[in-house]
PDB file of C-alpha atoms in Angstrom:
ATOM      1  CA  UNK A   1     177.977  97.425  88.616  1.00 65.00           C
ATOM      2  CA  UNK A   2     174.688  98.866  88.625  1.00 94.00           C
ATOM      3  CA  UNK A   3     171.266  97.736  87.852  1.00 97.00           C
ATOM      4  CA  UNK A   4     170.828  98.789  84.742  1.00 97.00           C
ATOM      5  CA  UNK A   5     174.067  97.065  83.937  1.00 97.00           C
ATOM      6  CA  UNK A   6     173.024  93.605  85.824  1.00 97.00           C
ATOM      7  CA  UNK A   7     169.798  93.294  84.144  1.00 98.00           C
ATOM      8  CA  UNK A   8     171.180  93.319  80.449  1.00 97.00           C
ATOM      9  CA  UNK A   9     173.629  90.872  81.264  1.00 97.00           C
ATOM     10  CA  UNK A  10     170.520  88.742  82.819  1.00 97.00           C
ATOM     11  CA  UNK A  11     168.498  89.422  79.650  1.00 97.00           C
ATOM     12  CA  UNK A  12     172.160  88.672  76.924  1.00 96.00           C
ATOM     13  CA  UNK A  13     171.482  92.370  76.085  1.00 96.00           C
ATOM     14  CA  UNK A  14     174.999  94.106  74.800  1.00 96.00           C
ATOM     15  CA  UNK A  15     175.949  96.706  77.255  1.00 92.00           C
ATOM     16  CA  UNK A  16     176.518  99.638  74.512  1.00 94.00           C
ATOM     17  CA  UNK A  17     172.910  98.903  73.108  1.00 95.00           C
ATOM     18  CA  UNK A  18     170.981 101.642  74.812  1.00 95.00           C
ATOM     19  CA  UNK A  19     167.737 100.949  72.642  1.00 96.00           C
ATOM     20  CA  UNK A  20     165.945  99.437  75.481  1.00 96.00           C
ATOM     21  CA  UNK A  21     167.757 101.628  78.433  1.00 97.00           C
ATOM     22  CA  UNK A  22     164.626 103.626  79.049  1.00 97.00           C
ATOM     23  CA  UNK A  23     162.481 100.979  79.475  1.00 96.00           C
ATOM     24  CA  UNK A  24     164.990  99.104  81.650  1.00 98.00           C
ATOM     25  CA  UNK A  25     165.284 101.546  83.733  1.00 98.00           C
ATOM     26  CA  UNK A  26     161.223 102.069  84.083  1.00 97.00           C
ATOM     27  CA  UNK A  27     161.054  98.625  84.905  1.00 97.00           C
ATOM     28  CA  UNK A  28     163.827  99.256  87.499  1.00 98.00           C
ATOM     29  CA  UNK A  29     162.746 101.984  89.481  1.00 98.00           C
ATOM     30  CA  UNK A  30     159.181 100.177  89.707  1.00 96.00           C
ATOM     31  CA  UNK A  31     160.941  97.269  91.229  1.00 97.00           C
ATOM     32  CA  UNK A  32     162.766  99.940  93.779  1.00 97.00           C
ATOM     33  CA  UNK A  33     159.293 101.598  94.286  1.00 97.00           C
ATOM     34  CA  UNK A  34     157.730  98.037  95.333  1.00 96.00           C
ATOM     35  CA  UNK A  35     160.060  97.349  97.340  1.00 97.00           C
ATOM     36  CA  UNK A  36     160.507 100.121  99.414  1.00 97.00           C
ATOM     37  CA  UNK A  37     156.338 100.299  99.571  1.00 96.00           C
ATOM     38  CA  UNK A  38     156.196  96.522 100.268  1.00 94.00           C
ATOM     39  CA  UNK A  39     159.344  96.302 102.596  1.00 96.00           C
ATOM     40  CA  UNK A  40     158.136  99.646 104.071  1.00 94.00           C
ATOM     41  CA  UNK A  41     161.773 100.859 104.198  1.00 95.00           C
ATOM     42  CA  UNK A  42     162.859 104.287 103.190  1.00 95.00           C
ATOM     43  CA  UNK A  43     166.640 102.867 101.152  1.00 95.00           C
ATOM     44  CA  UNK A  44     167.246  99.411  99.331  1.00 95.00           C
ATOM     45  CA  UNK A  45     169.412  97.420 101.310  1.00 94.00           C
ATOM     46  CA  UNK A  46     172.241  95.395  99.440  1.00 94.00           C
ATOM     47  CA  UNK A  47     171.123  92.047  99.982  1.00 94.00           C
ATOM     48  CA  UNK A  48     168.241  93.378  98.028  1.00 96.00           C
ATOM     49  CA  UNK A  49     169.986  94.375  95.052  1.00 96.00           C
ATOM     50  CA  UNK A  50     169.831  90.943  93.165  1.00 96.00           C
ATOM     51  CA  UNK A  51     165.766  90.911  94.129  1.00 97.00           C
ATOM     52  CA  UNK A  52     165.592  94.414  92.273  1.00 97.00           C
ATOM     53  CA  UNK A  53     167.131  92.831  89.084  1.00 98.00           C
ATOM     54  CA  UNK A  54     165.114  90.231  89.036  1.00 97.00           C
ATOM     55  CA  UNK A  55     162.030  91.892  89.656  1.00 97.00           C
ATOM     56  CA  UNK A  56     163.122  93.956  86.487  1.00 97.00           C
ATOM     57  CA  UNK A  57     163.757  90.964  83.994  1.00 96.00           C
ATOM     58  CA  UNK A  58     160.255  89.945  85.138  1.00 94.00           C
ATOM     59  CA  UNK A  59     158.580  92.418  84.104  1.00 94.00           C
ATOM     60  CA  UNK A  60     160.708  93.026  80.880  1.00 95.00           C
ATOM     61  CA  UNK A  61     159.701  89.670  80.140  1.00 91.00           C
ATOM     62  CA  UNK A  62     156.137  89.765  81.630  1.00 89.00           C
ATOM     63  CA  UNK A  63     155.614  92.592  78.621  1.00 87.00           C
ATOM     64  CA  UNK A  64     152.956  91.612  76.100  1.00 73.00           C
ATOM     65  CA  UNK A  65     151.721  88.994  78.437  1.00 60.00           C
ATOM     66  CA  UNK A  66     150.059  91.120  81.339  1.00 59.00           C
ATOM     67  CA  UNK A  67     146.618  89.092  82.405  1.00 53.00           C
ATOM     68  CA  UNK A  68     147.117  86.109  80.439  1.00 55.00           C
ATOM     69  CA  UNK A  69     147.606  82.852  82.462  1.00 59.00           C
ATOM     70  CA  UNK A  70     147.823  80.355  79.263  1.00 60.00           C
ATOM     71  CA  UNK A  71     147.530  80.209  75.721  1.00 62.00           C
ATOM     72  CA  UNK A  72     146.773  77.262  73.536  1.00 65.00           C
ATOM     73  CA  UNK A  73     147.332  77.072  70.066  1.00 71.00           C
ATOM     74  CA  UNK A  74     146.655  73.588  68.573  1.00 73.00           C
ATOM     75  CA  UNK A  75     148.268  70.898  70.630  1.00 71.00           C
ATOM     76  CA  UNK A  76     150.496  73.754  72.153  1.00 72.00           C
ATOM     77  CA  UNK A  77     149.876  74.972  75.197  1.00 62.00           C
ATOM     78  CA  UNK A  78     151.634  77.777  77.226  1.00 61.00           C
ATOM     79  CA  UNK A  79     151.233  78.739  81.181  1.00 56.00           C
ATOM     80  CA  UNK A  80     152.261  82.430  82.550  1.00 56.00           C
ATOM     81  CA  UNK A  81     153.295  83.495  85.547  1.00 60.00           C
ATOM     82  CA  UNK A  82     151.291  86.361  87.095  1.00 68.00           C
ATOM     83  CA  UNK A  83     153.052  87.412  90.074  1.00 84.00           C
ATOM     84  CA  UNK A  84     157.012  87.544  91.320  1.00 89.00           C
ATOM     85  CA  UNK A  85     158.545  84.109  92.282  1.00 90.00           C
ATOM     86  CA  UNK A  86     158.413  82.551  95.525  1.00 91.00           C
ATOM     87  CA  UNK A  87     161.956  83.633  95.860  1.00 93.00           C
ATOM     88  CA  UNK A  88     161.795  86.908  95.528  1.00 94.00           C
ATOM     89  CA  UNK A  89     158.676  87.326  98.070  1.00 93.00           C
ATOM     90  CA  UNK A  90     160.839  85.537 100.265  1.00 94.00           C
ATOM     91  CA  UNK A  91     163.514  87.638 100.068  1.00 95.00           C
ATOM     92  CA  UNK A  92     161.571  90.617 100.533  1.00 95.00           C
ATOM     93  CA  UNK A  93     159.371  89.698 103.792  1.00 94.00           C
ATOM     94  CA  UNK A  94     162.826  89.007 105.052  1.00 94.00           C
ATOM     95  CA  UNK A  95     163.523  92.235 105.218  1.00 93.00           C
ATOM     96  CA  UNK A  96     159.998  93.832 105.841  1.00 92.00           C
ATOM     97  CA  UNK A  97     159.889  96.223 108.671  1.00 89.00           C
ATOM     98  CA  UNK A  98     156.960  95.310 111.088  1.00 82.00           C
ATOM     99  CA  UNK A  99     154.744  98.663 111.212  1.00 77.00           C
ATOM    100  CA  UNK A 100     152.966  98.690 114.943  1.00 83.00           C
ATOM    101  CA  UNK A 101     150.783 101.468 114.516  1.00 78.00           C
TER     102      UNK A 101
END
């Protein structure tokens, strides 16, 4: 399967609804671009694969919501998250390349 592919079924989207393809796969090649920048690495490794995809649902979700931390609304109250999960950082320094310059 591919990413594209992976992410809908993370995000219960129907494989033959392409509505939302293009910005799925925006949101996709970001995640690729941070990763190869961050892991300084020049090709995704497999083990990274699932990090990708999640990176991707993130910020599909994360859409609306950029900067906001909380919102209250009466006795409601919501918190954001801002940045990737612990998880996925880990994942990714795991397989950083140490540049000795």
């Amino acid at each position: 399967m591919d990413y594209l592919t992976n992410v809908k079924i993370l995000l219960e989207i129907d494989e033959l609804d392409i509505e939302k393809d293009g910005l799925l796969n925006l949101f996709i090649f970001r995640a690729i671009d941070y990763t190869l920048d961050y892991c300084k690495i020049n090709e995704i490794p497999t083990s990274l694969s699932s990090a990708i995809e999640e990176m991707a649902v993130f910020q599909y979700r994360q859409r609306g919501i950029e900067n906001v931390q909380s919102e209250s609304k009466g006795s409601l109250s919501e918190s954001y998250f801002n940045e990737y999960s612990p998880s996925i950082i880990n994942r990714l320094r795991s397989n950083r390349r140490v540049v000795i310059l």
